[in-house]
mmCIF file of C-alpha atoms and ligand atoms in Angstrom:
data_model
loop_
_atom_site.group_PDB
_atom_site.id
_atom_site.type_symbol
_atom_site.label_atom_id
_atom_site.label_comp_id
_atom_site.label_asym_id
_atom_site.label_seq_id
_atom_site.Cartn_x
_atom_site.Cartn_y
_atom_site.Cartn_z
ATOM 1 C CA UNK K 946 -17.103 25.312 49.332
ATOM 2 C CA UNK K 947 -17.641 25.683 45.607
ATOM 3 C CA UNK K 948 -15.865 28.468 44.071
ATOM 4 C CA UNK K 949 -17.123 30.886 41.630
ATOM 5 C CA UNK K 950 -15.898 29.744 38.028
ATOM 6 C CA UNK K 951 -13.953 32.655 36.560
ATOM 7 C CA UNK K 952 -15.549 35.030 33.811
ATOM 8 C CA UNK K 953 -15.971 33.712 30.304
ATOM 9 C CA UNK K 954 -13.236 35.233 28.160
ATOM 10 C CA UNK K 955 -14.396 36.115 24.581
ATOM 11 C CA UNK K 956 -12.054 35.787 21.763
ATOM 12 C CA UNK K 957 -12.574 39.410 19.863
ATOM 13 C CA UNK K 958 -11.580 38.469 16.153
ATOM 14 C CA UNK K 959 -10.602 41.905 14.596
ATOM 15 C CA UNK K 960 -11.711 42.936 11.176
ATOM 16 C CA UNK K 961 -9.589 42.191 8.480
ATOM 17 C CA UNK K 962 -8.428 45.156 5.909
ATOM 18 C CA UNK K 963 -9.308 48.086 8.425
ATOM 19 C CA UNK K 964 -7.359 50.229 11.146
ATOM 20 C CA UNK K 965 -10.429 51.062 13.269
ATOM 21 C CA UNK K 966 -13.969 49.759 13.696
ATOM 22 C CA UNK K 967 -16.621 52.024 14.789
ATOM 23 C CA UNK K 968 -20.262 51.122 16.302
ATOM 24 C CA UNK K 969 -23.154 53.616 15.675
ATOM 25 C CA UNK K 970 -26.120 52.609 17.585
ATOM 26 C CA UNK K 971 -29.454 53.657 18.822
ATOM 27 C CA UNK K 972 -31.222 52.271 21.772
ATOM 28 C CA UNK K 973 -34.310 52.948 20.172
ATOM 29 C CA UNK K 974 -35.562 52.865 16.658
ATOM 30 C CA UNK K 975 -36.769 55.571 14.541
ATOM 31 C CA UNK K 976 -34.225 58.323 16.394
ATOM 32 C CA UNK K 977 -32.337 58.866 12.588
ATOM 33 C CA UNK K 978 -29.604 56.546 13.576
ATOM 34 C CA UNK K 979 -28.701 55.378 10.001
ATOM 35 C CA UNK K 980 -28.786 58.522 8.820
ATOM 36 C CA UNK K 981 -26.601 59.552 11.375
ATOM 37 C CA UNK K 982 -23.905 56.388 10.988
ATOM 38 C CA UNK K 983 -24.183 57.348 6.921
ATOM 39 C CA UNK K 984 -23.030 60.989 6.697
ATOM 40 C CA UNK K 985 -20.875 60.370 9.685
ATOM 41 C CA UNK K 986 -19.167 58.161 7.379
ATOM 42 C CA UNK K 987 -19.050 60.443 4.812
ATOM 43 C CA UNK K 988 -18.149 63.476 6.787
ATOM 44 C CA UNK K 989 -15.026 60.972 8.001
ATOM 45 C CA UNK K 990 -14.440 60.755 4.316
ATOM 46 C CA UNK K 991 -14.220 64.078 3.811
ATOM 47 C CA UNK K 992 -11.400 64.677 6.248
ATOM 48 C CA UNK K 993 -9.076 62.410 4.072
ATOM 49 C CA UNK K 994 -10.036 58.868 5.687
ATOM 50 C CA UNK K 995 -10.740 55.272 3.657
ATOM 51 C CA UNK K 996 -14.242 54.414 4.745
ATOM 52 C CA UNK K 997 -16.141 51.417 5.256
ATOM 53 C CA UNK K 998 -19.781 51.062 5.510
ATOM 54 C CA UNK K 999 -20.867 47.294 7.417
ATOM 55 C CA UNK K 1000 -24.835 47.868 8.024
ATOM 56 C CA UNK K 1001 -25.219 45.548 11.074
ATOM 57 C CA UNK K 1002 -28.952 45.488 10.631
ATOM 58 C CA UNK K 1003 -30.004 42.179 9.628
ATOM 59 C CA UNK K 1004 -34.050 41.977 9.786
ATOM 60 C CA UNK K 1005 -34.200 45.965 8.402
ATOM 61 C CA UNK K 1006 -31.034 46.955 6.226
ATOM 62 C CA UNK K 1007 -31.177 50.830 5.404
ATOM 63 C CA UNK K 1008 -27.682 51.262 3.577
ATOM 64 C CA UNK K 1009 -29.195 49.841 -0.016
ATOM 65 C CA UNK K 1010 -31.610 53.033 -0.059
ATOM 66 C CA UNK K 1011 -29.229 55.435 1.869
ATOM 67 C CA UNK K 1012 -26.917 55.309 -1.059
ATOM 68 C CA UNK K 1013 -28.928 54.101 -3.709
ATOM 69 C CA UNK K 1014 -26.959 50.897 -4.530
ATOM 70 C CA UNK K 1015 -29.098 47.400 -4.821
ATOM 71 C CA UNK K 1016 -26.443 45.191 -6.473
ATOM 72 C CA UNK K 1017 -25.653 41.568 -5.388
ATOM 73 C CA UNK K 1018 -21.328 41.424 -4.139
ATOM 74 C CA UNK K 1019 -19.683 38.606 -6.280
ATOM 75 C CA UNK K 1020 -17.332 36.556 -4.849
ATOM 76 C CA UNK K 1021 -14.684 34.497 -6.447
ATOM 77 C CA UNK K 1022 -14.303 31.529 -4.143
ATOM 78 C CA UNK K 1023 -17.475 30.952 -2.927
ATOM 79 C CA UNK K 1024 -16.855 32.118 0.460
ATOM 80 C CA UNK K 1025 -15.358 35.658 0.759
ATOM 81 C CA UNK K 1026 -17.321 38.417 -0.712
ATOM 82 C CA UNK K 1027 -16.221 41.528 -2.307
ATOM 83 C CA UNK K 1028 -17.871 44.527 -0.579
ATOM 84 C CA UNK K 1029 -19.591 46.864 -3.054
ATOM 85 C CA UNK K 1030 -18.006 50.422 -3.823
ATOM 86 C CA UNK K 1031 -19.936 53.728 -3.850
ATOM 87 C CA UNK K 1032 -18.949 56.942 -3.892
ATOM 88 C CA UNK K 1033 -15.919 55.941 -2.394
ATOM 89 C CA UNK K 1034 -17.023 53.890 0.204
ATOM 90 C CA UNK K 1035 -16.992 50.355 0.386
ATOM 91 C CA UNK K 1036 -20.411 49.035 1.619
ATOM 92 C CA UNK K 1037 -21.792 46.128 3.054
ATOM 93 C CA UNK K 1038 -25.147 45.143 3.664
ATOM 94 C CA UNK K 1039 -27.372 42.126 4.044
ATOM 95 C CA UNK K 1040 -29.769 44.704 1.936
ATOM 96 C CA UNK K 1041 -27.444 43.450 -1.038
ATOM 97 C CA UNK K 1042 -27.838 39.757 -0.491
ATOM 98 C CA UNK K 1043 -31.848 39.543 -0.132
ATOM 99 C CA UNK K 1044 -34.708 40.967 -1.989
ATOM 100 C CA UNK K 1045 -35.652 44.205 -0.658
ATOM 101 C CA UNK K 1046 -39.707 43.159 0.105
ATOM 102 C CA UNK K 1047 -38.425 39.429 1.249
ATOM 103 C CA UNK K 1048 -38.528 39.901 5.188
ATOM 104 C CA UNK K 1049 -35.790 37.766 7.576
ATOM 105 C CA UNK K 1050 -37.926 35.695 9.542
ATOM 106 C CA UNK K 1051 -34.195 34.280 11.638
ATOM 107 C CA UNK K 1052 -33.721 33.102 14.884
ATOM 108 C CA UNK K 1053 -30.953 34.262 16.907
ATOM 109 C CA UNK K 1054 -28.561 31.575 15.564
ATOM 110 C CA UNK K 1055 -28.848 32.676 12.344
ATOM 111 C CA UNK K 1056 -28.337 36.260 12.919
ATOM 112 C CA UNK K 1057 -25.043 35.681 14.928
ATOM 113 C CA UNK K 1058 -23.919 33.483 11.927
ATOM 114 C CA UNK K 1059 -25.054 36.141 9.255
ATOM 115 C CA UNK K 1060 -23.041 39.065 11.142
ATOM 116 C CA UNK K 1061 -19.309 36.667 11.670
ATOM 117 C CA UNK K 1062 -20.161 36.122 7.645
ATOM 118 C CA UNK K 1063 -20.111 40.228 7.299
ATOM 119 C CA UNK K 1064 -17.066 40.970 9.431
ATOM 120 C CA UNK K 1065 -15.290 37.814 8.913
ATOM 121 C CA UNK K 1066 -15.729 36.800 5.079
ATOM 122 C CA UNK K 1067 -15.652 40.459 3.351
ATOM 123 C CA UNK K 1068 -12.832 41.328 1.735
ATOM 124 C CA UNK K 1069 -12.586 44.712 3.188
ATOM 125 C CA UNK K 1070 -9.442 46.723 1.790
ATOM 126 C CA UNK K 1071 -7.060 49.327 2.773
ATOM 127 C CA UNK K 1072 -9.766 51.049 5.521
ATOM 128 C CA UNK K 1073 -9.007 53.392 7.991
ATOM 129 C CA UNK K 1074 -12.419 52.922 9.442
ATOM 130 C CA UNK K 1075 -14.843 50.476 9.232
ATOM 131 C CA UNK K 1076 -18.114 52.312 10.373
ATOM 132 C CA UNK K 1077 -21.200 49.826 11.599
ATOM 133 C CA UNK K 1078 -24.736 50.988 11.233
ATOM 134 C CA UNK K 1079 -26.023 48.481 14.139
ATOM 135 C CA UNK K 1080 -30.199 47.205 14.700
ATOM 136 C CA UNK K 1081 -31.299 49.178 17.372
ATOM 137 C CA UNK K 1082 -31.578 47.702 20.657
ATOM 138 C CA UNK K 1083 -29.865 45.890 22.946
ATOM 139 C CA UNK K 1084 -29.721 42.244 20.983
ATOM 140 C CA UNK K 1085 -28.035 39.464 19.584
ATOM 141 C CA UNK K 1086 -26.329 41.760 17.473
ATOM 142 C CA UNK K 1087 -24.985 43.962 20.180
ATOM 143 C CA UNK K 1088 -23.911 40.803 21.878
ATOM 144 C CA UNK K 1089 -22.555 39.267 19.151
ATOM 145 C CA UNK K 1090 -20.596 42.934 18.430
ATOM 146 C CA UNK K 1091 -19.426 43.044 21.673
ATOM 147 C CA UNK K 1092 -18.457 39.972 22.932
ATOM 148 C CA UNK K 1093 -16.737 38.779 19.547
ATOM 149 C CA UNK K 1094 -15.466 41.297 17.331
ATOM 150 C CA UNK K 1095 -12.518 43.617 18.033
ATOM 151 C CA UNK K 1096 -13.789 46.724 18.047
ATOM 152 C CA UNK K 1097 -12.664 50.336 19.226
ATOM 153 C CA UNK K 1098 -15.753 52.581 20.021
ATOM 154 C CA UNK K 1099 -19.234 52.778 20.084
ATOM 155 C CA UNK K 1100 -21.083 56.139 19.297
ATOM 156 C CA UNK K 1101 -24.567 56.121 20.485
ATOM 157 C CA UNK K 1102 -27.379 58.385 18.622
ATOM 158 C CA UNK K 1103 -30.748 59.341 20.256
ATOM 159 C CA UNK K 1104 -33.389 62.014 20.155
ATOM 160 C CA UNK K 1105 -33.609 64.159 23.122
ATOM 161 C CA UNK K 1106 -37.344 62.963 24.274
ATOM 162 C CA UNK K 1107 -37.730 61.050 27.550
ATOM 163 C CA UNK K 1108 -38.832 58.144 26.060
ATOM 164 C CA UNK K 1109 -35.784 57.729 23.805
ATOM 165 C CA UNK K 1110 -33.145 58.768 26.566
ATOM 166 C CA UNK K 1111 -34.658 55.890 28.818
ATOM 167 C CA UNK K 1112 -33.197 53.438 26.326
ATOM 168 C CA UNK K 1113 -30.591 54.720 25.975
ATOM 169 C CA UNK K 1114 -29.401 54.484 29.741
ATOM 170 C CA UNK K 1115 -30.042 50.869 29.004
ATOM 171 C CA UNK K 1116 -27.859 50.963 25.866
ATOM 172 C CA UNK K 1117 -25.107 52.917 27.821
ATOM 173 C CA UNK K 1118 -24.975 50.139 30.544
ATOM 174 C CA UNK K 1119 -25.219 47.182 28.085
ATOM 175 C CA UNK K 1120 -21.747 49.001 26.436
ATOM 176 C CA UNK K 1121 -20.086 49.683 29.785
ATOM 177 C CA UNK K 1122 -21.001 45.943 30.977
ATOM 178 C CA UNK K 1123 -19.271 44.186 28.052
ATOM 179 C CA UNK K 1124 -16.587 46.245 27.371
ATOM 180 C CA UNK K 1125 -17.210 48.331 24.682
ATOM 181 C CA UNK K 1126 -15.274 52.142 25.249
ATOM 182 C CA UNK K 1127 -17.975 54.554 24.341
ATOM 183 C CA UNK K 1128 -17.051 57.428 22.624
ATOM 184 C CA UNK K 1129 -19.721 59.580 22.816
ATOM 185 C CA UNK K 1130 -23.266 60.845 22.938
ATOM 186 C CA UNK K 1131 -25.015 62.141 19.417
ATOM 187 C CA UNK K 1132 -27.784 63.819 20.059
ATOM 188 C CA UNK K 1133 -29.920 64.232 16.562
ATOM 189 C CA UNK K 1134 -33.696 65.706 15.898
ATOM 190 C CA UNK K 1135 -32.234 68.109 18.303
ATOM 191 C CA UNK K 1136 -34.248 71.352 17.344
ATOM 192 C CA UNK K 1137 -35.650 72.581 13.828
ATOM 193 C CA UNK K 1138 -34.768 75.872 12.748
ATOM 194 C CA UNK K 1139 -37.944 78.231 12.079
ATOM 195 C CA UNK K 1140 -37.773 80.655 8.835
ATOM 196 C CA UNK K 1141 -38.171 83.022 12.150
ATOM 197 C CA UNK K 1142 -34.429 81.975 12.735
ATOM 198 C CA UNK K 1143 -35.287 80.686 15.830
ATOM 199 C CA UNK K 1144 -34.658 77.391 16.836
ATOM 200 C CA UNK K 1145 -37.668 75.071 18.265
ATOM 201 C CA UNK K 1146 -36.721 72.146 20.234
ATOM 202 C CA UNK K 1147 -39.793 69.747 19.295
ATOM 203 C CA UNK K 1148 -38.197 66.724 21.178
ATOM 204 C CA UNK K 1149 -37.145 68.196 24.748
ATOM 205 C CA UNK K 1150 -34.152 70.535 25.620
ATOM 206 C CA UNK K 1151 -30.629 68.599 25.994
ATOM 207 C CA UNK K 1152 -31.417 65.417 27.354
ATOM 208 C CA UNK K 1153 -28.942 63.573 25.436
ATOM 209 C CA UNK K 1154 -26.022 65.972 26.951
ATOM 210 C CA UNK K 1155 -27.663 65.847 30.231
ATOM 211 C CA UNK K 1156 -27.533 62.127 30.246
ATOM 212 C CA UNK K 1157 -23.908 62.009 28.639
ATOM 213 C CA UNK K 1158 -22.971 64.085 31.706
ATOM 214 C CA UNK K 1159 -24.852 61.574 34.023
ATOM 215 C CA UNK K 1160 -23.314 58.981 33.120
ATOM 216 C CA UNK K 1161 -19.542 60.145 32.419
ATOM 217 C CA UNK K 1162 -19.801 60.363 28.467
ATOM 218 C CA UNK K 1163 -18.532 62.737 26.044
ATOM 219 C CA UNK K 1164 -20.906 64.495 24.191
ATOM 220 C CA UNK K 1165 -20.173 65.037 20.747
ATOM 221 C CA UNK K 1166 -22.655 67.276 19.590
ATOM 222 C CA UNK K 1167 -26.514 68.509 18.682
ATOM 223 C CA UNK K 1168 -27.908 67.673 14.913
ATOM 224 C CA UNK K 1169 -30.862 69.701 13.961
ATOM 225 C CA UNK K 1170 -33.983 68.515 12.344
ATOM 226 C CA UNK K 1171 -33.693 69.514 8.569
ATOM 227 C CA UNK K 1172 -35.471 68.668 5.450
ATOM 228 C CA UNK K 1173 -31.936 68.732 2.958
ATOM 229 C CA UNK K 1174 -31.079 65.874 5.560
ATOM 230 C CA UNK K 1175 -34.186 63.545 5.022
ATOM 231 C CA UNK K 1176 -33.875 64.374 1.302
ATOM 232 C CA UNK K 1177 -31.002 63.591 0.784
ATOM 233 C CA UNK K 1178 -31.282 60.427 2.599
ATOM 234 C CA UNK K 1179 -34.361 60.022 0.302
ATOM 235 C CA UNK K 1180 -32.554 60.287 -2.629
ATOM 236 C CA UNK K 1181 -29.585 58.028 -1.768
ATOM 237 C CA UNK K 1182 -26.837 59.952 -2.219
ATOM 238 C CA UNK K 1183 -25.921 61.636 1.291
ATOM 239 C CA UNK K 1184 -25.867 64.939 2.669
ATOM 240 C CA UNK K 1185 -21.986 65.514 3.808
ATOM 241 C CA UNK K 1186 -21.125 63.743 0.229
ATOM 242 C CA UNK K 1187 -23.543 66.076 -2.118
ATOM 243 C CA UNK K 1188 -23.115 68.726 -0.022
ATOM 244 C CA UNK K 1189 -20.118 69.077 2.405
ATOM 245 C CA UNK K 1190 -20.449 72.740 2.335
ATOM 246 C CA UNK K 1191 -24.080 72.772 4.267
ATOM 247 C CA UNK K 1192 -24.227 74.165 7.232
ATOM 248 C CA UNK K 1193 -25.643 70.628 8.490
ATOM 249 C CA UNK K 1194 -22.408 68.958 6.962
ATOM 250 C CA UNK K 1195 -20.351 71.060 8.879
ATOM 251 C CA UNK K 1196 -21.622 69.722 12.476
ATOM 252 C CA UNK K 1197 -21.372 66.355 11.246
ATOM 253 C CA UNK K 1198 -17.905 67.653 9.854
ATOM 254 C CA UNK K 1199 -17.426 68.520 13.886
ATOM 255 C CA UNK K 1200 -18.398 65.843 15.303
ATOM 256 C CA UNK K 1201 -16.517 63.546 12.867
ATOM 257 C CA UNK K 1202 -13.445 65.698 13.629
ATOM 258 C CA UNK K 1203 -14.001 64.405 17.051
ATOM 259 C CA UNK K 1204 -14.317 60.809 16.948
ATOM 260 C CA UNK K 1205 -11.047 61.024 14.961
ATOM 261 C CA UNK K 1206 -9.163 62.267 17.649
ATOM 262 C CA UNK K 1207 -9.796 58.627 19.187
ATOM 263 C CA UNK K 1208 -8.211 56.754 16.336
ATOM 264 C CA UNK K 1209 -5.078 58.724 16.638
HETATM 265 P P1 LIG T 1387 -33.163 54.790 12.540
HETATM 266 O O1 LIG T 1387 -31.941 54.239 11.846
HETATM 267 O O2 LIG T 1387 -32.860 55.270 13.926
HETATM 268 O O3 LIG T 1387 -34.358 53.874 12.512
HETATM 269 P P2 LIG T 1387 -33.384 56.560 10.244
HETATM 270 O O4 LIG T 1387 -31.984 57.011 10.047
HETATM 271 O O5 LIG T 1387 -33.928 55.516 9.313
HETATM 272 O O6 LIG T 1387 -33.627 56.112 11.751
HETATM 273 O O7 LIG T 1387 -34.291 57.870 10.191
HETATM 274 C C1 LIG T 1387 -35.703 57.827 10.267
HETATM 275 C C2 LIG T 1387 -36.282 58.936 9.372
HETATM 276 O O8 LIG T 1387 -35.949 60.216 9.907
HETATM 277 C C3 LIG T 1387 -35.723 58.925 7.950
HETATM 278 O O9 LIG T 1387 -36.762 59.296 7.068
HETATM 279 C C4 LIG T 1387 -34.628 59.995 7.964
HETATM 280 O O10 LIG T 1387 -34.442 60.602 6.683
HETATM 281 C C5 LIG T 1387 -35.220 60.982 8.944
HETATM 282 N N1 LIG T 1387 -34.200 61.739 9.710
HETATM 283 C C6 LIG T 1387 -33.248 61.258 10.527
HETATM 284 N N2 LIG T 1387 -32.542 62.236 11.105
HETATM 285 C C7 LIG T 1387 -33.054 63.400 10.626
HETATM 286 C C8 LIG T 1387 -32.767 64.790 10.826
HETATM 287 N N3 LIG T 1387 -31.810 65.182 11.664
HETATM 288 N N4 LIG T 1387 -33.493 65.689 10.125
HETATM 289 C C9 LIG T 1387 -34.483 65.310 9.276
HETATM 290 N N5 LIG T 1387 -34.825 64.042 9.056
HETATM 291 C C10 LIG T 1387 -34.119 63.080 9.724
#
């Protein structure tokens, strides 16, 4: 009788010049997941940590505009690149390496090859946490994340509307399947504050907290809609870094508080 051959065991290479590595994803596009991963990192920043910014997103980098920094890295060899700094933070995208308006028409091949080149060849340095602003999805990059990088968590992002939490059941089980601890649920666009004072939930009441409870998740806390937020992001220069005082820094600030409790 022929026997089942074992399970494939993935060699997870760890990144190089950081403690932790951190995965912020979104099942679905559009939910505010960059901005989210961004003054995350930021709000990590501002409890005392060394930050690093990899944006994962190959075919639609975000991080060049999210901080306002479109320079190319250098590199001295040839090979390994030096990641760029900003306020603080070291960054890397593939935003740097390519012409804003020039769009990546890659297979899958080519994307697995361009993300080992981000978290194998950057000379990261002296990071406490290396913070990855993934595609959305459930993709080569995911796989590629998952199956081949060491990494310690993955935070997942959505908007509470039906249509956003269906994804990201999908996005929960793709984590679970390969391996990947999850640390928690963010659940952002969560309500919009009226000049009433009262709080309108445009996308659906708690769906991402209901489905972090479905599905044995920790949920790590509700982001409001607010314009200082999209601003801010507008303006490249982020929210919990011009601002850590806001009252919209300060959940971030929360939350950020709590994801740190998992690197100690
Ligand atoms: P994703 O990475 O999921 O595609 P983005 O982070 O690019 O989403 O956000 C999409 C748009 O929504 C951006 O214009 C961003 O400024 C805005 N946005 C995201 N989250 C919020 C929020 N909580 N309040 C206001 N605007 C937001």
């Amino acid at each position: 009788m022929s026997q089942k051959p074992p399970p494939k065991q993935f060699v997870k290479t760890p990144i190089n010049g950081t403690k932790s590595v951190i995965l912020v994803s979104s099942a679905k596009g559009g939910v505010g997941k960059s901005t989210v991963a961004v003054n995350l990192a930021f709000a990590l920043q501002n409890l005392g940590l060394k930050i690093g910014i990899l944006d994962a997103d190959v075919y639609g980098p975000s991080l060049p505009k999210l901080i306002n920094l479109n320079e190319k890295p250098k590199s001295q060899d040839g090979k390994a690149i030096i990641p760029l700094e900003k306020y603080h933070v070291q960054c890397m995208s593939m935003g740097f390496l390519v012409d804003e308006e020039t769009p990546m028409i890659w297979r899958g091949p080519m994307v697995i090859s361009a993300i080992k080149t981000m978290t194998q060849n950057v000379l990261w340095k002296d990071r406490d946490v290396i913070i990855v602003d993934m595609p959305p999805g459930t993709g080569d990059t995911q796989l590629t994340f998952a199956q081949q990088v060491k990494v310690d968590g993955a935070v997942i992002v959505s908007t509470p509307q039906d249509l956003a939490l269906l994804d990201v059941k999908r996005g929960i089980q793709m984590f679970d399947k390969t391996g990947v601890k999850i640390l928690g649920l963010i659940d952002n666009m969560s309500y919009f504050k009226g000049d009433d004072g009262k709080n309108y939930k445009i996308f659906g009441d708690s769906g991402v907290e209901k489905t972090a409870k479905e599905f044995d998740k920790k949920f790590l806390g509700h982001l409001p809609i607010h314009q200082d937020l999209r601003s801010s992001s507008d303006k490249g220069c982020p929210l919990t870094y011009s601002d850590p005082e806001h009252e919209v820094s300060k959940l971030f600030l929360d939350i950020a508080k709590k994801i740190n409790q998992f690197l100690n």
